[in-house]
Structure formats: C-alpha cells, structure tokens
XYZ file of C-alpha atoms in Angstrom:
750
model
C 50.436 -20.174 -14.058
C 51.143 -17.143 -16.193
C 51.737 -16.617 -19.865
C 53.704 -13.830 -21.460
C 53.157 -13.953 -25.200
C 54.514 -11.302 -27.580
C 54.903 -11.583 -31.331
C 58.246 -10.584 -32.778
C 57.555 -11.406 -36.376
C 55.273 -13.269 -38.668
C 57.358 -16.437 -38.789
C 58.742 -16.309 -35.294
C 57.572 -18.366 -32.395
C 56.467 -16.663 -29.170
C 59.267 -15.519 -26.892
C 59.327 -17.524 -23.679
C 60.519 -16.039 -20.432
C 62.166 -18.509 -18.045
C 59.737 -19.817 -15.479
C 56.769 -19.212 -17.716
C 54.796 -21.607 -19.860
C 54.088 -20.652 -23.457
C 51.169 -22.028 -25.444
C 51.865 -23.986 -28.599
C 50.230 -22.270 -31.567
C 50.571 -22.652 -35.303
C 50.655 -19.735 -37.664
C 47.234 -20.585 -39.141
C 45.633 -20.900 -35.693
C 47.009 -17.538 -34.650
C 45.648 -15.916 -37.823
C 42.135 -17.353 -37.338
C 42.106 -16.433 -33.637
C 43.279 -12.929 -34.422
C 40.455 -12.464 -36.942
C 37.814 -13.731 -34.530
C 38.988 -11.619 -31.646
C 39.296 -8.505 -33.778
C 35.623 -9.042 -34.635
C 34.781 -9.423 -30.948
C 36.694 -6.238 -30.137
C 34.877 -4.287 -32.851
C 32.441 -1.659 -31.469
C 29.769 -2.971 -33.822
C 30.058 -6.495 -32.522
C 26.891 -7.755 -30.811
C 28.983 -9.768 -28.391
C 30.876 -6.663 -27.354
C 27.626 -4.728 -26.993
C 26.317 -7.444 -24.714
C 29.432 -7.754 -22.630
C 29.872 -4.121 -21.771
C 27.866 -1.010 -21.196
C 28.840 2.164 -23.048
C 31.126 4.252 -20.873
C 29.869 7.555 -19.571
C 32.014 10.249 -21.111
C 31.649 12.410 -18.055
C 33.039 9.700 -15.781
C 36.421 8.372 -16.874
C 37.140 4.847 -15.876
C 39.713 4.064 -13.268
C 42.819 2.914 -15.071
C 44.997 2.422 -12.041
C 43.321 -0.484 -10.343
C 40.960 -0.368 -7.383
C 39.687 2.876 -5.988
C 41.492 4.481 -3.107
C 40.258 3.743 0.433
C 39.089 7.351 0.742
C 36.965 7.047 -2.410
C 35.612 3.690 -1.304
C 34.592 5.134 2.069
C 32.891 8.049 0.336
C 31.015 5.668 -1.965
C 29.874 3.421 0.876
C 28.763 6.357 3.009
C 26.791 7.804 0.077
C 25.058 4.492 -0.590
C 24.243 3.995 3.090
C 22.842 7.511 3.218
C 20.602 6.739 0.254
C 19.493 3.466 1.819
C 18.548 5.168 5.084
C 16.829 8.037 3.246
C 14.787 5.670 1.070
C 13.770 3.584 4.083
C 12.604 6.730 5.844
C 10.653 7.800 2.743
C 8.985 4.373 2.604
C 8.119 4.689 6.290
C 6.647 8.169 5.795
C 4.447 7.243 2.840
C 3.209 4.066 4.537
C 2.455 5.989 7.732
C 0.385 8.674 5.994
C -1.457 6.085 3.863
C -2.474 3.953 6.822
C -3.397 7.039 8.843
C -5.868 7.998 6.113
C -7.596 4.625 6.459
C -7.733 5.070 10.237
C -9.661 8.352 9.886
C -12.472 7.287 7.549
C -15.183 7.431 10.231
C -13.830 10.770 11.486
C -13.994 12.214 7.970
C -17.508 10.839 7.440
C -18.803 12.562 10.544
C -16.872 15.790 10.136
C -17.956 16.399 6.540
C -21.315 14.578 6.824
C -20.682 12.318 3.853
C -21.672 8.687 3.149
C -19.226 5.786 2.995
C -19.073 5.613 -0.800
C -17.593 9.137 -0.921
C -14.974 7.983 1.566
C -14.229 5.241 -0.953
C -13.769 7.890 -3.642
C -11.324 9.752 -1.384
C -9.414 6.562 -0.593
C -9.171 5.593 -4.273
C -7.974 9.068 -5.272
C -4.449 8.109 -4.204
C -4.341 5.478 -6.934
C -5.770 7.973 -9.424
C -2.907 10.383 -8.752
C -0.402 7.566 -8.998
C -1.698 6.395 -12.356
C -1.666 9.921 -13.818
C 2.125 10.116 -13.852
C 3.445 6.577 -13.410
C 4.278 6.130 -17.104
C 6.145 9.440 -17.357
C 8.039 8.974 -14.100
C 9.063 5.391 -14.866
C 10.436 6.326 -18.289
C 11.871 9.826 -17.883
C 12.774 9.554 -14.196
C 15.448 6.948 -14.854
C 17.188 9.355 -17.273
C 17.249 12.278 -14.812
C 18.673 12.855 -11.336
C 16.872 10.071 -9.489
C 17.493 11.202 -5.873
C 16.231 14.693 -6.653
C 13.166 13.318 -8.436
C 12.420 11.273 -5.293
C 12.925 14.417 -3.186
C 10.398 16.287 -5.328
C 7.985 13.387 -4.900
C 8.355 13.532 -1.099
C 7.690 17.279 -1.180
C 4.504 16.689 -3.177
C 3.412 13.989 -0.717
C 3.990 16.375 2.191
C 2.089 19.146 0.412
C -0.817 16.791 -0.284
C -0.903 15.662 3.349
C -1.023 19.276 4.556
C -3.781 19.991 2.018
C -5.895 17.196 3.515
C -5.722 18.890 6.918
C -6.531 22.363 5.547
C -10.378 22.157 5.721
C -10.178 22.040 9.513
C -8.854 25.605 9.519
C -11.466 26.813 7.009
C -14.871 25.497 8.057
C -14.805 26.611 11.682
C -15.820 24.725 14.805
C -17.548 21.366 14.765
C -21.183 21.582 15.830
C -23.136 18.410 16.544
C -26.825 17.860 17.164
C -27.728 18.237 20.830
C -30.448 19.594 23.079
C -28.342 19.478 26.226
C -27.154 22.727 27.871
C -23.386 23.093 27.548
C -22.808 25.623 30.324
C -21.413 24.013 33.431
C -22.797 26.872 35.530
C -26.350 26.420 34.288
C -28.790 25.715 37.079
C -31.973 26.128 35.087
C -33.986 23.109 34.103
C -34.544 22.276 30.448
C -37.899 20.938 29.375
C -37.270 18.502 26.480
C -40.965 17.643 26.126
C -43.039 20.550 27.405
C -46.756 20.328 27.856
C -47.108 23.921 26.629
C -46.433 23.962 22.857
C -44.876 27.435 23.169
C -41.997 25.943 25.177
C -41.124 23.303 22.631
C -37.485 22.712 21.704
C -36.359 24.203 18.376
C -37.943 22.432 15.420
C -36.351 21.654 12.075
C -37.358 24.974 10.552
C -36.171 27.050 13.486
C -32.903 25.152 13.634
C -32.242 25.660 9.950
C -33.128 29.350 10.156
C -30.809 29.874 13.096
C -28.024 28.170 11.190
C -28.753 30.118 8.047
C -26.190 32.790 8.836
C -23.482 30.178 9.276
C -24.533 28.416 6.079
C -24.174 31.660 4.137
C -20.603 31.942 5.303
C -19.720 28.431 4.174
C -18.310 27.832 0.739
C -20.560 26.211 -1.814
C -17.734 23.766 -2.528
C -17.831 20.739 -0.237
C -14.827 20.621 2.035
C -14.153 16.968 1.317
C -12.971 18.006 -2.146
C -9.805 19.356 -0.503
C -9.208 15.949 1.072
C -9.732 14.335 -2.332
C -7.273 16.690 -4.070
C -4.731 16.300 -1.280
C -4.814 12.528 -1.617
C -4.434 12.799 -5.404
C -1.346 14.937 -4.807
C -0.044 12.310 -2.389
C -0.460 9.683 -5.100
C 1.452 11.804 -7.616
C 4.283 12.371 -5.145
C 4.539 8.707 -4.201
C 5.037 7.575 -7.806
C 8.847 7.997 -8.123
C 9.740 6.643 -4.683
C 9.475 2.932 -5.430
C 10.648 2.494 -9.047
C 13.482 5.019 -8.935
C 14.554 4.113 -5.418
C 14.720 0.374 -6.048
C 16.530 0.841 -9.377
C 19.091 3.143 -7.702
C 19.825 0.460 -5.096
C 20.100 -2.223 -7.762
C 22.539 -0.116 -9.786
C 24.902 0.659 -6.913
C 24.764 -2.456 -4.724
C 26.524 -5.744 -5.271
C 24.114 -8.204 -6.890
C 24.322 -10.540 -3.892
C 23.442 -7.692 -1.527
C 20.783 -5.903 -3.589
C 17.979 -8.295 -2.582
C 18.914 -7.902 1.087
C 18.863 -4.107 0.879
C 15.529 -4.085 -0.944
C 14.126 -6.459 1.679
C 15.233 -4.067 4.435
C 13.427 -1.193 2.731
C 10.258 -3.250 2.322
C 10.406 -4.269 5.989
C 10.519 -0.624 7.043
C 7.491 0.041 4.834
C 5.579 -2.578 6.824
C 6.455 -0.805 10.072
C 4.888 2.403 8.719
C 1.252 1.203 8.896
C 1.752 0.100 12.500
C 2.668 3.629 13.537
C 0.000 5.052 11.222
C -2.812 3.196 12.963
C -1.349 3.918 16.401
C -1.220 7.611 15.501
C -4.847 7.339 14.376
C -5.719 5.760 17.730
C -4.074 8.624 19.625
C -5.701 11.393 17.567
C -9.146 9.761 17.729
C -9.125 10.189 21.526
C -8.600 13.945 21.231
C -11.599 16.121 20.429
C -11.505 17.748 16.992
C -11.490 21.329 18.331
C -9.173 20.724 21.265
C -7.597 23.959 22.430
C -10.374 26.059 20.932
C -13.365 24.970 23.043
C -14.018 24.316 26.697
C -13.894 20.530 27.021
C -16.273 20.698 29.984
C -18.958 21.866 27.586
C -18.612 18.825 25.303
C -21.436 16.415 26.060
C -20.320 13.484 23.871
C -17.669 10.812 24.402
C -15.328 8.997 21.967
C -17.795 6.098 21.786
C -20.609 8.386 20.557
C -21.615 8.220 16.872
C -21.226 12.021 16.686
C -17.698 12.133 18.115
C -14.995 13.481 15.818
C -11.387 13.206 16.904
C -8.477 15.476 16.024
C -8.135 13.934 12.571
C -6.251 16.976 11.240
C -3.498 16.700 13.843
C -2.282 13.355 12.517
C -2.063 14.727 8.979
C 0.108 17.603 10.175
C 2.421 15.137 11.936
C 2.525 12.787 8.919
C 3.131 15.734 6.577
C 6.034 16.981 8.700
C 7.607 13.500 8.715
C 7.196 13.226 4.933
C 8.731 16.676 4.494
C 11.774 15.642 6.527
C 12.182 12.521 4.401
C 12.819 14.712 1.335
C 15.861 16.489 2.812
C 18.606 13.816 2.433
C 17.864 13.187 -1.247
C 18.897 16.741 -2.204
C 22.476 15.991 -1.085
C 22.907 12.705 -2.966
C 24.642 12.504 -6.361
C 23.029 11.397 -9.578
C 25.253 8.296 -9.539
C 27.668 6.967 -6.964
C 31.280 6.031 -7.830
C 31.905 2.315 -8.117
C 33.837 1.109 -5.082
C 36.866 -1.106 -5.475
C 35.209 -3.801 -3.410
C 32.881 -4.476 -6.328
C 35.747 -5.415 -8.643
C 36.516 -9.050 -9.138
C 39.481 -10.021 -7.061
C 42.467 -10.875 -9.184
C 41.180 -9.167 -12.310
C 42.976 -6.233 -13.828
C 40.912 -3.045 -13.821
C 40.751 -3.013 -17.607
C 39.314 -6.478 -17.744
C 36.802 -5.734 -14.986
C 35.144 -3.172 -17.208
C 33.890 -5.930 -19.494
C 32.560 -8.233 -16.800
C 28.785 -8.570 -16.676
C 26.629 -8.046 -13.620
C 26.425 -11.757 -12.890
C 30.153 -11.788 -12.211
C 30.142 -8.804 -9.885
C 31.786 -6.527 -12.358
C 32.003 -2.818 -12.277
C 29.337 -2.215 -14.909
C 25.964 -3.845 -15.317
C 24.403 -4.663 -18.612
C 21.820 -2.152 -19.660
C 19.844 -3.064 -22.771
C 20.000 -0.536 -25.533
C 16.932 1.629 -25.692
C 15.082 2.353 -28.910
C 16.187 5.528 -30.563
C 12.785 7.121 -30.944
C 9.153 6.821 -29.944
C 7.911 4.990 -33.079
C 10.509 2.296 -32.481
C 9.426 2.046 -28.838
C 5.789 1.689 -29.870
C 6.729 -0.997 -32.386
C 8.460 -3.021 -29.687
C 5.893 -2.334 -26.981
C 2.763 -3.606 -28.703
C 4.170 -7.001 -29.762
C 5.658 -7.440 -26.274
C 2.334 -6.666 -24.632
C 0.563 -9.041 -27.002
C 3.107 -11.718 -26.201
C 2.660 -11.104 -22.475
C -1.133 -11.238 -22.481
C -0.960 -14.227 -24.798
C 0.626 -16.178 -21.951
C -2.437 -17.945 -20.469
C -0.763 -18.520 -17.099
C 0.094 -14.837 -16.689
C -3.321 -13.679 -17.882
C -5.154 -15.973 -15.477
C -2.817 -14.972 -12.644
C -3.659 -11.351 -13.410
C -7.396 -12.045 -13.236
C -7.050 -13.928 -9.935
C -4.987 -11.191 -8.273
C -7.351 -8.439 -9.442
C -10.313 -10.247 -7.860
C -8.436 -11.038 -4.650
C -7.087 -7.485 -4.399
C -10.655 -6.200 -4.647
C -11.558 -8.403 -1.695
C -8.450 -7.455 0.291
C -8.593 -3.686 -0.270
C -12.309 -3.467 0.466
C -11.951 -5.464 3.681
C -8.884 -3.597 4.978
C -10.327 -0.159 4.194
C -13.493 -0.681 6.221
C -12.253 -3.070 8.901
C -11.793 -0.375 11.601
C -15.278 0.907 10.783
C -16.644 -2.650 11.051
C -15.085 -3.023 14.506
C -16.595 0.299 15.577
C -20.110 -0.234 14.283
C -20.515 -3.955 14.819
C -18.814 -4.434 18.182
C -19.466 -0.972 19.616
C -15.796 -0.068 20.015
C -14.472 3.478 19.797
C -12.473 4.614 16.769
C -9.411 4.937 18.983
C -9.573 1.326 20.146
C -10.306 -0.007 16.656
C -7.252 1.748 15.213
C -5.075 0.594 18.096
C -6.050 -3.030 17.525
C -5.330 -2.737 13.798
C -1.880 -1.270 14.415
C -0.827 -3.364 17.371
C -2.224 -6.771 16.372
C -3.317 -7.148 12.745
C -0.488 -5.402 10.867
C 2.346 -7.187 12.765
C 0.668 -10.523 12.014
C 0.629 -9.684 8.301
C 4.301 -8.616 8.378
C 5.321 -11.831 10.137
C 3.369 -13.921 7.646
C 5.026 -12.277 4.636
C 8.472 -12.778 6.169
C 7.912 -16.441 7.023
C 6.455 -17.055 3.573
C 9.758 -15.930 2.069
C 11.674 -18.118 4.538
C 9.629 -21.170 3.546
C 10.193 -20.367 -0.125
C 13.967 -20.226 0.384
C 14.356 -23.122 2.825
C 12.385 -25.669 0.820
C 13.474 -24.279 -2.574
C 9.928 -24.382 -3.902
C 9.508 -24.803 -7.627
C 7.009 -22.780 -9.627
C 4.353 -25.433 -9.035
C 5.303 -25.697 -5.362
C 4.976 -21.936 -4.939
C 1.559 -22.012 -6.618
C 0.327 -24.819 -4.385
C 1.644 -23.130 -1.254
C 0.027 -19.773 -2.114
C -3.266 -21.470 -3.012
C -3.233 -23.603 0.141
C -2.685 -20.675 2.513
C -5.331 -18.604 0.746
C -7.843 -21.465 0.916
C -7.112 -22.089 4.611
C -7.538 -18.386 5.361
C -10.813 -18.453 3.443
C -12.215 -21.295 5.563
C -11.100 -19.556 8.754
C -12.838 -16.356 7.632
C -16.146 -18.194 7.322
C -16.277 -18.342 11.132
C -16.651 -14.537 11.196
C -20.290 -15.012 10.223
C -20.886 -16.812 13.514
C -19.186 -14.075 15.566
C -21.881 -11.454 15.227
C -23.577 -9.134 17.655
C -27.251 -8.351 17.793
C -28.483 -4.873 16.958
C -28.371 -2.354 19.751
C -31.813 -1.596 21.095
C -32.948 1.787 19.758
C -36.597 2.646 20.270
C -38.404 3.284 17.016
C -35.623 1.783 14.880
C -34.525 -1.684 16.034
C -37.144 -2.229 18.748
C -40.625 -0.858 19.359
C -41.347 1.456 22.253
C -42.690 -1.596 24.061
C -39.320 -3.331 23.776
C -40.239 -5.812 21.025
C -37.519 -6.510 18.429
C -38.556 -5.082 15.074
C -36.691 -3.229 12.326
C -38.506 0.007 11.508
C -36.148 2.547 9.955
C -39.026 4.774 8.810
C -39.326 8.127 10.536
C -42.995 7.578 11.346
C -42.132 4.632 13.597
C -40.269 6.984 15.946
C -43.491 8.557 17.166
C -45.911 6.927 19.563
C -48.466 7.877 22.204
C -45.834 8.724 24.819
C -44.218 11.478 22.715
C -46.922 12.673 20.314
C -47.668 15.761 22.381
C -44.042 16.900 22.378
C -43.824 18.063 18.756
C -40.371 16.444 18.408
C -38.170 16.368 15.342
C -37.657 12.956 13.781
C -34.454 13.980 12.007
C -32.230 14.754 14.979
C -29.823 12.292 16.561
C -29.282 13.151 20.223
C -29.432 9.734 21.929
C -30.133 9.121 25.593
C -29.922 5.848 27.462
C -32.914 4.883 29.531
C -32.788 2.934 32.766
C -34.426 0.057 30.920
C -31.364 -0.383 28.678
C -33.067 0.981 25.567
C -31.585 3.889 23.616
C -33.931 6.697 22.578
C -33.160 8.912 19.584
C -33.548 12.110 21.616
C -34.804 13.199 25.049
C -37.881 14.600 23.354
C -38.748 11.279 21.691
C -38.194 9.571 25.052
C -40.962 11.764 26.432
C -38.742 13.278 29.121
C -40.391 16.219 30.896
C -37.544 17.541 33.064
C -33.745 17.693 32.924
C -31.209 18.620 35.550
C -27.495 19.270 35.431
C -25.421 20.206 32.403
C -22.912 18.754 29.984
C -22.129 15.079 30.382
C -23.807 15.090 33.810
C -27.248 15.971 32.448
C -30.012 13.679 33.713
C -33.480 13.527 32.149
C -36.422 12.691 34.381
C -40.080 11.756 34.028
C -39.459 10.054 30.657
C -42.898 8.719 29.748
C -41.758 6.341 27.005
C -39.765 4.255 29.484
C -43.003 3.229 31.165
C -44.395 2.200 27.786
C -41.683 -0.450 27.630
C -43.022 -2.002 30.810
C -40.496 -0.418 33.152
C -43.303 0.548 35.495
C -44.298 3.819 37.113
C -41.880 5.958 39.064
C -39.174 8.510 38.441
C -38.076 7.167 35.044
C -34.710 8.690 34.103
C -32.321 8.674 31.163
C -28.709 9.715 30.829
C -26.723 11.255 28.011
C -25.396 8.960 25.310
C -25.987 5.637 23.612
C -26.536 2.461 25.641
C -23.424 0.391 24.986
C -24.333 -2.841 26.730
C -25.261 -5.672 24.376
C -25.673 -9.191 25.685
C -22.870 -11.476 24.563
C -21.135 -8.914 22.324
C -18.292 -8.277 24.754
C -17.724 -12.029 25.014
C -17.533 -12.543 21.251
C -15.150 -9.669 20.510
C -11.927 -11.303 21.859
C -12.591 -14.381 19.735
C -13.097 -12.145 16.706
C -9.709 -10.512 17.338
C -7.944 -13.858 17.740
C -9.457 -15.272 14.557
C -8.687 -12.050 12.697
C -5.004 -12.266 13.613
C -4.735 -15.961 12.702
C -6.525 -15.603 9.352
C -4.462 -12.520 8.418
C -1.250 -14.385 9.241
C -2.230 -17.477 7.248
C -3.299 -15.503 4.165
C -0.129 -13.377 4.182
C 2.041 -16.514 4.235
C 1.254 -17.002 0.557
C 2.099 -13.430 -0.436
C 5.790 -13.935 -1.257
C 5.407 -17.323 -3.051
C 2.534 -15.870 -5.058
C 4.696 -12.951 -6.138
C 7.496 -15.318 -7.157
C 4.979 -17.252 -9.255
C 4.307 -14.055 -11.179
C 8.005 -13.591 -11.908
C 8.721 -17.196 -12.896
C 5.813 -17.787 -15.257
C 7.036 -15.251 -17.832
C 10.009 -14.823 -20.117
C 12.967 -12.923 -18.583
C 12.866 -10.185 -21.212
C 9.198 -9.499 -20.378
C 9.676 -9.384 -16.601
C 9.703 -5.599 -16.222
C 6.699 -5.187 -18.487
C 4.824 -7.943 -16.640
C 5.426 -6.413 -13.213
C 4.525 -2.918 -14.417
C 1.347 -4.064 -16.158
C 0.376 -6.087 -13.081
C 0.753 -3.007 -10.855
C -1.165 -0.860 -13.327
C -4.137 -3.221 -13.633
C -4.451 -4.023 -9.926
C -4.427 -0.335 -9.011
C -6.875 0.582 -11.756
C -9.307 -2.315 -11.353
C -8.956 -2.927 -7.597
C -7.381 0.014 -5.782
C -9.811 2.584 -7.182
C -13.216 0.832 -7.443
C -13.095 -1.508 -4.413
C -13.422 1.157 -1.656
C -16.205 2.861 -3.618
C -18.541 -0.086 -4.138
C -17.769 -1.554 -0.704
C -18.771 1.805 0.810
C -21.902 2.029 -1.331
C -23.056 -1.431 -0.231
C -22.342 -0.614 3.426
C -24.486 2.531 3.054
C -27.481 0.361 2.194
C -27.456 -1.049 5.744
C -27.842 2.359 7.399
C -30.936 2.694 9.601
C -30.646 6.307 10.703
C -28.930 9.114 8.798
C -27.695 12.269 10.448
C -28.584 15.738 9.258
C -26.236 18.377 7.895
C -26.048 21.749 9.549
C -27.665 23.442 6.571
C -30.106 20.627 5.830
C -29.713 17.468 3.805
C -28.528 13.956 4.570
C -25.385 13.681 6.655
C -23.349 10.730 7.901
C -24.939 7.492 9.082
C -25.593 7.309 12.828
C -26.615 3.689 13.268
C -26.385 0.562 11.095
C -28.240 -2.709 10.962
C -25.362 -4.741 12.333
C -26.669 -8.063 11.041
C -27.044 -6.746 7.496
C -23.680 -4.959 7.791
C -21.956 -8.223 8.710
C -23.576 -10.123 5.860
C -22.796 -7.624 3.085
C -19.297 -6.762 4.328
C -18.089 -10.313 4.900
C -20.239 -11.797 2.143
C -18.895 -9.477 -0.548
C -15.292 -10.029 0.488
C -15.557 -13.822 0.731
C -17.715 -13.986 -2.395
C -14.979 -12.363 -4.457
C -12.442 -14.814 -3.095
C -14.749 -17.714 -3.939
C -14.798 -16.624 -7.590
C -10.999 -16.377 -7.596
C -10.654 -19.978 -6.403
C -12.544 -21.281 -9.440
C -10.080 -19.424 -11.640
C -7.208 -20.875 -9.597
C -8.378 -24.391 -10.433
C -8.197 -23.545 -14.121
C -4.834 -21.891 -13.522
C -3.328 -25.104 -12.139
C -4.319 -26.964 -15.311
C -2.693 -24.309 -17.501
C 0.385 -24.153 -15.280
C 0.931 -27.919 -15.543
C 0.710 -27.701 -19.335
C 3.105 -24.767 -19.311
C 5.658 -26.690 -17.214
C 5.411 -29.824 -19.387
C 5.856 -27.716 -22.506
C 8.941 -26.073 -21.048
C 10.395 -29.425 -19.986
C 9.911 -30.911 -23.448
C 11.478 -27.843 -25.017
C 14.435 -28.052 -22.649
C 14.961 -31.757 -23.348
C 14.746 -31.218 -27.091
C 17.138 -28.304 -27.137
C 19.224 -29.216 -24.111
C 22.000 -31.040 -25.925
C 22.300 -28.440 -28.654
C 22.252 -25.586 -26.163
C 24.852 -27.169 -23.915
C 27.157 -27.861 -26.846
C 26.662 -24.338 -28.157
C 27.239 -22.786 -24.762
C 30.380 -24.861 -24.242
C 31.824 -23.823 -27.592
C 30.928 -20.194 -26.974
C 32.463 -20.267 -23.516
C 35.676 -21.849 -24.786
C 35.815 -19.409 -27.665
C 35.197 -16.504 -25.316
C 37.885 -17.657 -22.925
C 40.444 -18.240 -25.676
C 39.698 -14.944 -27.351
C 40.008 -13.114 -24.071
C 43.387 -14.702 -23.559
C 44.378 -13.858 -27.090
C 43.315 -10.227 -26.733
C 45.276 -9.909 -23.537
C 48.342 -11.539 -25.089
C 48.177 -9.883 -28.507
C 50.642 -7.462 -30.000
C 48.279 -4.642 -29.090
C 49.213 -5.125 -25.414
C 52.739 -6.550 -25.433
C 53.394 -6.138 -21.735
C 50.064 -7.426 -20.414
C 50.159 -10.336 -17.929
C 46.990 -12.342 -17.565
C 46.093 -14.825 -14.841
C 44.714 -18.086 -16.205
C-alpha cells in the first residue's frame, strides 16, 4: 500500500488521494514526530552519522535511480579486473616465497654458509614487512590503493632480481675435486703417490693457487645481496594483502565479499605448489649451465657439492611478479557503485542512507580521529583492553609457540628429506610441491566446510582445532621411528675397519693405509669403494692409480679397502658418495605417507582456529586484534624460528666443507640420528608446551562464555525492548521524513 501525505495547513488534515490510505495523526503527534525527525536529519545527529557515510564531493551521487547498463558493465569489468590482478599478485608472491625455501641447500653450498645464516636470510622477509606495515596500513588506505599495490609488486620483483644478482658477480662455481675434468685426458692421476714430490696439492698450495681469485672477490659476502633482496621483497609484499582485501570489501556486495576473498586465498595456496615444482626443475640444472662443458662436471645432483641453477628460478619468479604489477596501474582509485548493489524497490535517495548490512550503496566507515594525539589516546586504551582479554592473550601465546614449530619445520623439511633419506634437492622439492602443499590446502578448505556445515560455536571451534592439532601431534611422534642409519663414511661414521663409530675429529681420518700419502683432511671429494663404504677423498682411500676422466674416473689399488676386510686384489673406487643404506629406501615411502596425513589433519583446524580468534574479542577491537596477532607472530615466530632451528641443525654436522679462500664452508655430512632428534624434537617439544597452555585456555574460554551468557540474560529484555522502540521510531521517522512538507511529492513504499 502507498501513502501520499502532504500538509496544507496547520489545522488541516492530510489530503487523501482516492485509492490511497492515509494515516490517522493528531496535531500533537505530528509536532512531536516532526521535532524528532528534524533532530535525526540534523548533520550533527549521531544517528545520522551512523546511518550514512559522508559523501565524496568529487563523486556526486546518482539522483536518477540505478546506474545505466553501460556504467554497470564498466563497474563490473573493473572489479573483475582487480580481482584477477590481485589473485595473480597473490600467486606471484607465494611462488617466490616458496621458491626461496626450496633453494636453502643450494644457497648454503653456493655461498658456503651454515644453516643459521640461511635462517637469517629466510627471516629477512618478515623484517622488511615489519619495517613498513604500520605506515602502509594507515596511509595506504587514504591513497590510490591499486597504484600502491603496483608499487609493492615492483619492489617485490626488484628484490627477487637482486637475490639472483650474486650469480653474475662472483664468477663460476668451483668445487673441491682431485679428478681430471678433461674428457680427452689419457694420463693417469696418482692420488696417493709413493714419491712425496708427486703428491696432490696440499692445503697451502691450494690456497696459494686460489689467492689470485680471492683477491678479485669482494670483501662483502655475497649472501648479503640475498638478504637485502629478501628484505625488499618483504617491503613490497606489505600493501598487497591489507589494501587488496579492503578494496574488495569496499566494492563487492557483502554476501559476495567472503567468496571473492576466499578465491584469492585459494590462488595463494596454489603459488607454493608451483614454487616448489620450479625449485625441483632448477635443482636438476647445473648452476653454470651454458657457461661450462657439462662433460667436465664430475658431480651429480645427489652429491653434497652439487649446486643447481638457483638463480634461474629467481629470474622467472621476478618476471612473473613484475607482470603482476601491470594491471594495477590501469585501475581507478575507487570503482563506481553499480545499480545491482541498490536495494530493490528503494528510491535512490533512500538507498544512500542504508547501511552495509542492508546492501546499500555506501558502507559505514567509522570516523577517524582528527590528529595523532587523539589517535594515540584511543590506541593505548584499546590495546590495553585487548591484551586484558585473557582468552585473546592466551590464544596469542599458543599461536606464537605453534607458529615457531610450524615455520621451523616447513623451512627445513626439504633439507631434512635430502640429508636424512639421501634424496636429491630436486626430488625433495618435487615431493613438497606435489604432495605436501596440496594436502595442506585440502585440509584448510575442508576445515572451513566443517565449520559452516555443523555451525560450530566458539567452544566447538576451539575443541575442533585442539583435537586436530593433538591428533596431528600423535601422528608426528611416529616420525621418530622412521629414521635411517648414518651413511658409512670411513673416518667419520665408521672406522677404516668397518666398525660403527662416530669420530668427527680430523685426526680419525688418517690411518696406516693412507699415512704415507700426505693427504689433506679438510677436503671433501668422496669416492665410493667396492665394499660400500664412502671415503672422504681418493687420497684418504689410499688409491694409487686412477683411469678415465670426469664422471667415468675409476680409482684402483685403494689400500684402505683391504683394511676393511675386503681382501687382496684390485680394490677400486668410483666417483661420488655411496647412496645405498639398508632399509632407508623402504622407510621413505612410509615417511611420505605419514607426512601427508599429519599435514592434512593439522591443517583441518586452521580455519576454526582463526574463527576462534575473531569471535573471542569485541567487534570494535577486531581489526586491532588481527593486526596485533599478525605483528607478534611475524616478530616472535617468523624471524627467530628459522635462525635457531638452523643453529641447532648445525650442531649435528660431522664434516664441514672449506671455502675457496680458506675458512669453514657449508656442511657436507650430518649425523642423521642426531639431526632427526633435534629437528623433530624441537618442533614437537614446542607443540607440547602449547598444549599445556591450551588446557588453561579452555578453562578461561568456558568462564568467558558463561560471563557473556549471564550478561546477555541480564540485559536481554532491556536490549530487546530498546531495540524494538528504536526500530519502530526509526521506521516511523523515515516515513515521516519521506512524507513531510519538505518532499511533498515523494511516494514511499511501506
């Protein structure tokens, strides 16, 4: 039904048009209603400030109803373009981030650095992010958001290219070897000559011959460029998430915003899959491919000295990131509001005042403080209020501890597969990208489905997240039983007689069979004897003669093989590390299966756990809570975890390599048993501590819920009555405004 209500005079009744129904109003009622509604229409009225957002002077509102189809099509195409561009940017940043983790062993070997420095490089991304996150989050929202994101993508691309730059500065990769590289060589090399004058180059002679090359090298370690490049990547990544998500939320219908954000997050999960697969491909290619004769390379991808084309992946990732910046330059600061977002049946004027919850044209934006002192005054009490929430504070502590465990384990998992199970870097990265990451993505998706289907409450979400985490914890305990024994290396893990003994000291590498050879105990040039034992170098194996060249070199008359009880005869050794370990190949498939299952189970609780964070705080503190949570987890988990995990892994090293110009290089062989214990033990130990805090968290959460229920019951009746009166008053005043003498010809649908 419709009402047309115009006032002719003070004492006159409303004029009624035939076919219309007029309300019955007294003169006093009309006067009171007019006063109330004039107050509501006043610019200073708090109700008016809440119900509408101040209009942008540069963008006049549409006064003639819905937008034209042409404008609507332009708006939709612009929003779709932004959605595709943001998804591509998410994909690019996830790809480059995961590729960095896939190259940690390559970087260790190329720059001859220990694992803890790799942790510093990995954590530098978070350092760059934290340097500018406060400025970008505050000022970025006031500027041209698509262009700020474009600048961020350019910085990410520049940082990725900077990481690859050392490859073109430091020259060719040279590894320790005593094997002739010339394929045409027919002369025999004598690794362990009887005549001391024919001895292979010693440490001093090697260092003196490399002295010229060392003089040409910069005094600044090349890994610093990788560190700075990753910091620049972190700075560039900062605006992508907060500004991109807020742009979607501002220009999408409220019902569709969550779907669009979910699509973007899904694409970001696909990025690591391609990142690890790219790492697998590049790890197969030799670092100096195209610049050296591959026939002269005597090592294989499974060798501890092998370095793949790590730089190639960074160039590819940088180019992809650079392309992701292009679309954002052509997007407007704000998109026009399409007519489809207007409430059907509402006049365009009325739709301006409709809040976001009713799908109106404008969304409520809280008024910002006028100056910095006011902001500081509001910030500190809000932060105190937030940290004073015991549930939130305990949740923060639990997630920081669990993130330390998660980040440390994920960062060094490919390295663990390489060193513990004897797999190549290429295969380890392939397994991470093709098996582990998809399992995590599926778990996160199904966790959200369970949350929605069963409509889990805050306590239900907490129990579900805790249950999946605890189940994953128990499954992870079986990793301790899936270990491999140490590879047999004479003088390190076994004696020259073949007896198992750990002797990482350099003196243990010398025995009667090689004392007359004047060998170096610092080189790592392994050969595999016929007896299945690896020897550190042909010289330490006591080999007298070698034939062939390159990978086909064969060492003969190796005296130390007979010391192991192999017996007399033509004792030979071939190039490379012995890869056969009893039972290790049988255990590895079970390790992969358990890894996939445990990753899937743990990720099931990811979405419910995140919803617990949102629901345990007041609505007005939600943004602050999420921002502070991100800040603390990155500062206290993202930065330190890779560093101390790497430092503890370094303690299990049995044989360190040597830098070209002297000094300790990268680790060549680890004590696999100790590696397994410290790597898994540290990760599971951190999770054990978090479970004790979870038990306390459940007690506090129950108290919190009971307190909220009592408060709701106590104030429920009053609130309902107040809300009913306010709603009726709002409805009546809206009708009055639309039917007042200010708008005599307005028709309003009831």
